[in-house]
Short mmCIF file of C-alpha atoms in Angstrom, two decimals:
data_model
loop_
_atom_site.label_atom_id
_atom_site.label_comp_id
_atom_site.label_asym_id
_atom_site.label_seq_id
_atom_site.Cartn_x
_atom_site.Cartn_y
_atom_site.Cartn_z
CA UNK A 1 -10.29 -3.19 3.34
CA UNK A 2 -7.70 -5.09 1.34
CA UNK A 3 -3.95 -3.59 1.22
CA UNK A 4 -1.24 -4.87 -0.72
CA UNK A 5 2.28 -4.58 0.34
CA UNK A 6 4.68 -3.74 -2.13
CA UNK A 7 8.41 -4.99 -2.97
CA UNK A 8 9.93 -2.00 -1.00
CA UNK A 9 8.15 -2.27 2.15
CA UNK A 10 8.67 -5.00 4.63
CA UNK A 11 6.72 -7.98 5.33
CA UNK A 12 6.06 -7.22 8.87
CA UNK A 13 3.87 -4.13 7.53
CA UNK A 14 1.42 -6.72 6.20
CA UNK A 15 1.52 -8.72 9.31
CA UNK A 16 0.64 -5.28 11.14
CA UNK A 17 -2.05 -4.18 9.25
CA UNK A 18 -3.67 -7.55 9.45
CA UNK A 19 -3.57 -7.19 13.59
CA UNK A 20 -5.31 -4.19 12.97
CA UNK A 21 -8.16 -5.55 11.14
CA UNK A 22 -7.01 -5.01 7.52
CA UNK A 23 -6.48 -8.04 5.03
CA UNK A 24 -2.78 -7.20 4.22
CA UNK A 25 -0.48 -9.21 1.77
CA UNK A 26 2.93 -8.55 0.45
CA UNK A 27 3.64 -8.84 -3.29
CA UNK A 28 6.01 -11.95 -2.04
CA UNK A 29 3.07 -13.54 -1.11
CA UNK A 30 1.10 -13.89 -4.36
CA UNK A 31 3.93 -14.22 -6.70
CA UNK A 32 4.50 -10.55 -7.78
CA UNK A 33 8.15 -10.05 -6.15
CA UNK A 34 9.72 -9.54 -9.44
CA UNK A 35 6.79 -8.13 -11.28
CA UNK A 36 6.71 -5.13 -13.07
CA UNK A 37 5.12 -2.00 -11.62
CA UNK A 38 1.78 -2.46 -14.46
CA UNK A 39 1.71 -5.76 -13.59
CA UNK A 40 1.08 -4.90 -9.55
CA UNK A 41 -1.55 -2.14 -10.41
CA UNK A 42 -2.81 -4.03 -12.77
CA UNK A 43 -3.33 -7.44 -9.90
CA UNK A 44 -4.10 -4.06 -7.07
CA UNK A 45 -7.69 -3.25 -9.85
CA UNK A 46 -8.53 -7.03 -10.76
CA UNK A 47 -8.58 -7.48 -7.06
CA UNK A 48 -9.76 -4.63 -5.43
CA UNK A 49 -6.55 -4.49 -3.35
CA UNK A 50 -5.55 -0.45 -1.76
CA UNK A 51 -1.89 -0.60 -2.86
CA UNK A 52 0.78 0.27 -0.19
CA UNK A 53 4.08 1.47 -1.70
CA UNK A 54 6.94 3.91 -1.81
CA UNK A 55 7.23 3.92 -5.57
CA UNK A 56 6.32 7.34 -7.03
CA UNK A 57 5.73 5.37 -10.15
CA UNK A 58 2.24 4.85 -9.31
CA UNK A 59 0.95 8.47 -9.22
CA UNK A 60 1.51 7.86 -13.45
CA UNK A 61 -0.37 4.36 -13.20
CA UNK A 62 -3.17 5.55 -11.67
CA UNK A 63 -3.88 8.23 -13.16
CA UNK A 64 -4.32 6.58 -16.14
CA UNK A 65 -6.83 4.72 -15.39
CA UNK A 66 -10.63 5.81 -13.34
CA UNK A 67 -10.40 3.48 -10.02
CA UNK A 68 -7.66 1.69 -7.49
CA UNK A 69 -6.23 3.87 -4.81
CA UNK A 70 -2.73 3.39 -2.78
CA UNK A 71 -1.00 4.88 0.36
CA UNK A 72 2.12 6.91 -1.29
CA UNK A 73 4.98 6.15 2.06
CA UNK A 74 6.76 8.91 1.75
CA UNK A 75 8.92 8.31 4.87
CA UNK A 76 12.16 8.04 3.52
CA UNK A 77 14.64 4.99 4.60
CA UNK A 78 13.83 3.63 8.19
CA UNK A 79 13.55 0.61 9.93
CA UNK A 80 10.97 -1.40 10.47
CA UNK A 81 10.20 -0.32 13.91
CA UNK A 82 9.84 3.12 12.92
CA UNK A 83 7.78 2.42 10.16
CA UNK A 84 5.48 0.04 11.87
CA UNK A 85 5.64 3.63 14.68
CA UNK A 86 4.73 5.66 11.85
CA UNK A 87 1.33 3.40 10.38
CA UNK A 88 0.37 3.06 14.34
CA UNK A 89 0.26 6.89 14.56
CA UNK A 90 -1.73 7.81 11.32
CA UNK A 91 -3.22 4.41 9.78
CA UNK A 92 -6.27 5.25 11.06
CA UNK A 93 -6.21 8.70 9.37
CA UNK A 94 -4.75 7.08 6.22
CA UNK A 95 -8.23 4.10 6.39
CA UNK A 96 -10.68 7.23 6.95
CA UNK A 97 -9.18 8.69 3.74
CA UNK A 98 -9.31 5.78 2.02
CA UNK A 99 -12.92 4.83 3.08
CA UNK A 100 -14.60 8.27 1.80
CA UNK A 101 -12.95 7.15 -1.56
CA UNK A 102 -9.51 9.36 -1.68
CA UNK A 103 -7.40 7.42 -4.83
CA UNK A 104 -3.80 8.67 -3.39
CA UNK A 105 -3.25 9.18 0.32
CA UNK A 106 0.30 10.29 1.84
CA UNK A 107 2.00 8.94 4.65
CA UNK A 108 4.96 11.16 5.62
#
């Protein structure tokens, strides 16, 4: 599985998904910092990338169009240690979901 990392989320969630066996990047890291939200889901479908975000705005994106999935963090403001606490607990959940082909999966 590829993940993406988007603008809101921190760097270090790439870096942890990676130790878990999933190639993670953040939007920093391919040149998308300042990109529009299109432009991300449309780089997330041209590269087969799961997109991992807070922005709501992609429930609209994707459901115009008939593939790419993300994982909708819905965890509210927290630091990184809590977030990287949060992905340890239900990541695996969150992969399992995404593996039997789920487009939107929830992390709250």
């Amino acid at each position: 599985m590829k993940c993406l990392i988007d603008n809101q989320l921190p760097l270090a969630l790439a870096r942890f998904l990676t130790s878990r066996g999933v190639e993670a990047i953040h939007v920093t890291e391919v040149g998308l910092a300042e990109a529009r939200d299109r432009d991300v889901w449309n780089y997330v479908l041209e590269h087969g990338y799961v997109l991992v975000t807070k922005d709501d705005d992609f429930l609209n994106l994707s459901s115009q169009s008939s593939c790419g999935q993300f994982v909708w963090v819905r965890l509210g403001n927290c630091r990184t240690p809590e977030l990287l606490q949060a992905f340890e607990r239900v990541w695996s959940g969150a992969e399992a979901c995404l593996n039997k082909g789920d487009r939107v999966v929830e992390i709250r």
